[in-house]
């Protein structure tokens, strides 16, 4: 994951790279953060793509709530957002289950406004085009989608180069 020496060149927001040898994990970079993605030698070495997608929604939601609280000068002292991605059992729209915990000396109206702000997060608006986003107080509803299972079920044909 190298970058050209030209600092004025546009940079991608995220880069993922890895060798095709074996089942090694991939290396990822987003902004200044570097991390491992996937499994190495059959063991989980880093987050899978569904976990990264869930983390993106959780981060954007928390940042949007925090931004609104600061802007409106609400006494929010801590925000925690937990997200899980789920497949619809009947083949319908997939969903994200999102749990939001707000701490601080908030009035009911302030709390309601911050919960409404959560639905305005840009990542959530983008993901909501193809999946439902349900906000509740129990993020562990149902079985989370399994990326490895989905990957193994892809109808990718084997093509022999000879």
mmCIF file of C-alpha atoms in Angstrom:
data_model
loop_
_atom_site.group_PDB
_atom_site.id
_atom_site.type_symbol
_atom_site.label_atom_id
_atom_site.label_comp_id
_atom_site.label_asym_id
_atom_site.label_seq_id
_atom_site.Cartn_x
_atom_site.Cartn_y
_atom_site.Cartn_z
ATOM 1 C CA UNK A 1 0.000 0.000 0.000
ATOM 2 C CA UNK A 2 2.319 2.639 -1.205
ATOM 3 C CA UNK A 3 1.385 6.141 -2.205
ATOM 4 C CA UNK A 4 3.067 8.230 -4.870
ATOM 5 C CA UNK A 5 5.414 10.963 -3.750
ATOM 6 C CA UNK A 6 3.138 13.584 -5.302
ATOM 7 C CA UNK A 7 1.242 14.949 -2.273
ATOM 8 C CA UNK A 8 -1.052 16.976 -4.532
ATOM 9 C CA UNK A 9 -2.399 13.832 -6.228
ATOM 10 C CA UNK A 10 -5.891 12.804 -5.109
ATOM 11 C CA UNK A 11 -5.810 9.906 -2.659
ATOM 12 C CA UNK A 12 -8.461 7.240 -2.275
ATOM 13 C CA UNK A 13 -10.343 7.188 1.025
ATOM 14 C CA UNK A 14 -9.475 3.530 1.578
ATOM 15 C CA UNK A 15 -6.979 1.040 0.179
ATOM 16 C CA UNK A 16 -6.948 -2.736 0.701
ATOM 17 C CA UNK A 17 -4.137 -4.976 -0.548
ATOM 18 C CA UNK A 18 -2.850 -8.486 -0.125
ATOM 19 C CA UNK A 19 -1.043 -11.318 -1.853
ATOM 20 C CA UNK A 20 -2.914 -14.152 -3.533
ATOM 21 C CA UNK A 21 -0.666 -16.774 -1.915
ATOM 22 C CA UNK A 22 -2.470 -18.820 0.711
ATOM 23 C CA UNK A 23 -5.289 -17.547 2.908
ATOM 24 C CA UNK A 24 -3.474 -14.590 4.420
ATOM 25 C CA UNK A 25 -5.261 -11.580 5.766
ATOM 26 C CA UNK A 26 -5.443 -8.351 3.819
ATOM 27 C CA UNK A 27 -3.956 -5.033 4.887
ATOM 28 C CA UNK A 28 -6.262 -2.050 4.922
ATOM 29 C CA UNK A 29 -5.823 1.672 5.254
ATOM 30 C CA UNK A 30 -8.485 4.322 5.710
ATOM 31 C CA UNK A 31 -7.195 7.812 6.281
ATOM 32 C CA UNK A 32 -4.296 7.517 8.716
ATOM 33 C CA UNK A 33 -5.541 4.215 10.195
ATOM 34 C CA UNK A 34 -4.006 0.885 9.168
ATOM 35 C CA UNK A 35 -5.603 -2.435 10.054
ATOM 36 C CA UNK A 36 -5.899 -6.125 9.179
ATOM 37 C CA UNK A 37 -8.936 -7.446 7.320
ATOM 38 C CA UNK A 38 -10.087 -11.060 7.253
ATOM 39 C CA UNK A 39 -8.450 -14.257 8.346
ATOM 40 C CA UNK A 40 -4.887 -15.523 8.330
ATOM 41 C CA UNK A 41 -4.135 -19.227 8.520
ATOM 42 C CA UNK A 42 -7.772 -19.995 9.321
ATOM 43 C CA UNK A 43 -7.901 -17.661 12.328
ATOM 44 C CA UNK A 44 -9.634 -14.305 12.482
ATOM 45 C CA UNK A 45 -6.909 -11.677 12.272
ATOM 46 C CA UNK A 46 -9.091 -8.662 11.675
ATOM 47 C CA UNK A 47 -12.583 -7.446 10.938
ATOM 48 C CA UNK A 48 -14.486 -8.859 7.969
ATOM 49 C CA UNK A 49 -16.223 -6.575 5.429
ATOM 50 C CA UNK A 50 -19.615 -6.821 7.211
ATOM 51 C CA UNK A 51 -17.991 -5.781 10.493
ATOM 52 C CA UNK A 52 -16.283 -2.858 8.750
ATOM 53 C CA UNK A 53 -19.602 -1.813 7.207
ATOM 54 C CA UNK A 54 -21.264 -1.996 10.628
ATOM 55 C CA UNK A 55 -18.382 -0.017 12.143
ATOM 56 C CA UNK A 56 -18.828 2.663 9.469
ATOM 57 C CA UNK A 57 -22.506 3.051 10.328
ATOM 58 C CA UNK A 58 -21.769 3.082 14.080
ATOM 59 C CA UNK A 59 -18.993 5.677 13.697
ATOM 60 C CA UNK A 60 -21.042 7.945 11.453
ATOM 61 C CA UNK A 61 -24.050 7.723 13.773
ATOM 62 C CA UNK A 62 -21.958 8.589 16.847
ATOM 63 C CA UNK A 63 -20.225 11.461 15.033
ATOM 64 C CA UNK A 64 -23.542 12.880 13.799
ATOM 65 C CA UNK A 65 -25.087 12.708 17.287
ATOM 66 C CA UNK A 66 -22.003 14.310 18.830
ATOM 67 C CA UNK A 67 -21.984 17.060 16.189
ATOM 68 C CA UNK A 68 -25.650 17.860 16.833
ATOM 69 C CA UNK A 69 -25.170 17.846 20.613
ATOM 70 C CA UNK A 70 -22.226 20.251 20.365
ATOM 71 C CA UNK A 71 -24.017 22.489 17.906
ATOM 72 C CA UNK A 72 -27.145 22.703 20.077
ATOM 73 C CA UNK A 73 -25.093 22.791 23.307
ATOM 74 C CA UNK A 74 -26.864 19.740 24.748
ATOM 75 C CA UNK A 75 -25.286 18.209 27.893
ATOM 76 C CA UNK A 76 -24.335 14.923 26.174
ATOM 77 C CA UNK A 77 -21.398 13.417 28.072
ATOM 78 C CA UNK A 78 -21.039 10.082 26.220
ATOM 79 C CA UNK A 79 -22.497 8.335 23.191
ATOM 80 C CA UNK A 80 -22.210 4.642 22.354
ATOM 81 C CA UNK A 81 -23.517 3.060 19.151
ATOM 82 C CA UNK A 82 -23.576 -0.700 18.516
ATOM 83 C CA UNK A 83 -24.475 -2.092 15.077
ATOM 84 C CA UNK A 84 -24.972 -5.581 13.607
ATOM 85 C CA UNK A 85 -25.730 -6.469 10.005
ATOM 86 C CA UNK A 86 -28.399 -9.121 9.308
ATOM 87 C CA UNK A 87 -29.708 -10.949 6.262
ATOM 88 C CA UNK A 88 -33.484 -11.197 5.835
ATOM 89 C CA UNK A 89 -34.481 -14.833 6.353
ATOM 90 C CA UNK A 90 -37.098 -14.607 3.608
ATOM 91 C CA UNK A 91 -34.773 -13.137 0.989
ATOM 92 C CA UNK A 92 -36.081 -9.588 1.453
ATOM 93 C CA UNK A 93 -34.097 -6.494 2.357
ATOM 94 C CA UNK A 94 -31.141 -6.952 4.658
ATOM 95 C CA UNK A 95 -30.985 -4.823 7.786
ATOM 96 C CA UNK A 96 -28.726 -3.146 10.277
ATOM 97 C CA UNK A 97 -29.754 -3.311 13.912
ATOM 98 C CA UNK A 98 -28.487 -0.220 15.709
ATOM 99 C CA UNK A 99 -28.483 0.412 19.457
ATOM 100 C CA UNK A 100 -27.769 3.924 20.722
ATOM 101 C CA UNK A 101 -26.890 4.794 24.311
ATOM 102 C CA UNK A 102 -26.858 8.483 25.245
ATOM 103 C CA UNK A 103 -25.449 9.643 28.587
ATOM 104 C CA UNK A 104 -25.690 13.053 30.162
ATOM 105 C CA UNK A 105 -28.233 15.304 31.809
ATOM 106 C CA UNK A 106 -30.476 15.374 28.727
ATOM 107 C CA UNK A 107 -34.145 16.340 28.694
ATOM 108 C CA UNK A 108 -36.592 14.056 26.900
ATOM 109 C CA UNK A 109 -36.789 16.569 24.037
ATOM 110 C CA UNK A 110 -32.991 16.753 23.695
ATOM 111 C CA UNK A 111 -32.736 12.965 23.742
ATOM 112 C CA UNK A 112 -35.446 12.702 21.045
ATOM 113 C CA UNK A 113 -33.692 15.293 18.884
ATOM 114 C CA UNK A 114 -30.393 13.412 19.102
ATOM 115 C CA UNK A 115 -32.123 10.147 18.180
ATOM 116 C CA UNK A 116 -33.638 11.894 15.133
ATOM 117 C CA UNK A 117 -30.174 13.223 14.252
ATOM 118 C CA UNK A 118 -28.891 9.634 14.219
ATOM 119 C CA UNK A 119 -31.070 8.970 11.179
ATOM 120 C CA UNK A 120 -29.406 11.828 9.332
ATOM 121 C CA UNK A 121 -25.916 10.353 9.320
ATOM 122 C CA UNK A 122 -24.577 10.277 5.735
ATOM 123 C CA UNK A 123 -23.406 6.647 5.850
ATOM 124 C CA UNK A 124 -26.807 5.549 7.171
ATOM 125 C CA UNK A 125 -28.575 7.430 4.407
ATOM 126 C CA UNK A 126 -26.394 5.693 1.807
ATOM 127 C CA UNK A 127 -26.799 2.213 3.332
ATOM 128 C CA UNK A 128 -30.546 2.772 3.752
ATOM 129 C CA UNK A 129 -30.931 2.707 -0.026
ATOM 130 C CA UNK A 130 -30.389 -1.061 -0.063
ATOM 131 C CA UNK A 131 -30.959 -2.173 3.541
ATOM 132 C CA UNK A 132 -33.274 -1.239 6.393
ATOM 133 C CA UNK A 133 -31.754 0.422 9.453
ATOM 134 C CA UNK A 134 -33.632 -0.337 12.648
ATOM 135 C CA UNK A 135 -32.705 1.578 15.772
ATOM 136 C CA UNK A 136 -33.554 -0.123 19.050
ATOM 137 C CA UNK A 137 -32.181 -0.998 22.454
ATOM 138 C CA UNK A 138 -31.077 -4.568 21.648
ATOM 139 C CA UNK A 139 -28.506 -4.949 18.895
ATOM 140 C CA UNK A 140 -28.243 -8.726 19.282
ATOM 141 C CA UNK A 141 -31.603 -9.543 17.678
ATOM 142 C CA UNK A 142 -31.234 -12.454 15.269
ATOM 143 C CA UNK A 143 -28.119 -14.004 13.799
ATOM 144 C CA UNK A 144 -25.630 -11.549 12.321
ATOM 145 C CA UNK A 145 -24.723 -12.129 8.684
ATOM 146 C CA UNK A 146 -21.628 -14.275 8.165
ATOM 147 C CA UNK A 147 -19.290 -12.897 5.497
ATOM 148 C CA UNK A 148 -17.370 -16.166 5.035
ATOM 149 C CA UNK A 149 -20.612 -18.088 4.420
ATOM 150 C CA UNK A 150 -21.786 -15.501 1.903
ATOM 151 C CA UNK A 151 -18.432 -15.515 0.128
ATOM 152 C CA UNK A 152 -18.451 -19.315 -0.188
ATOM 153 C CA UNK A 153 -21.956 -19.214 -1.705
ATOM 154 C CA UNK A 154 -21.044 -16.809 -4.515
ATOM 155 C CA UNK A 155 -21.655 -18.379 -7.940
ATOM 156 C CA UNK A 156 -18.125 -17.749 -9.195
ATOM 157 C CA UNK A 157 -17.328 -20.171 -12.041
ATOM 158 C CA UNK A 158 -13.994 -21.921 -12.146
ATOM 159 C CA UNK A 159 -12.238 -21.056 -15.375
ATOM 160 C CA UNK A 160 -9.237 -23.127 -16.383
ATOM 161 C CA UNK A 161 -6.692 -20.964 -18.165
ATOM 162 C CA UNK A 162 -5.626 -23.847 -20.428
#
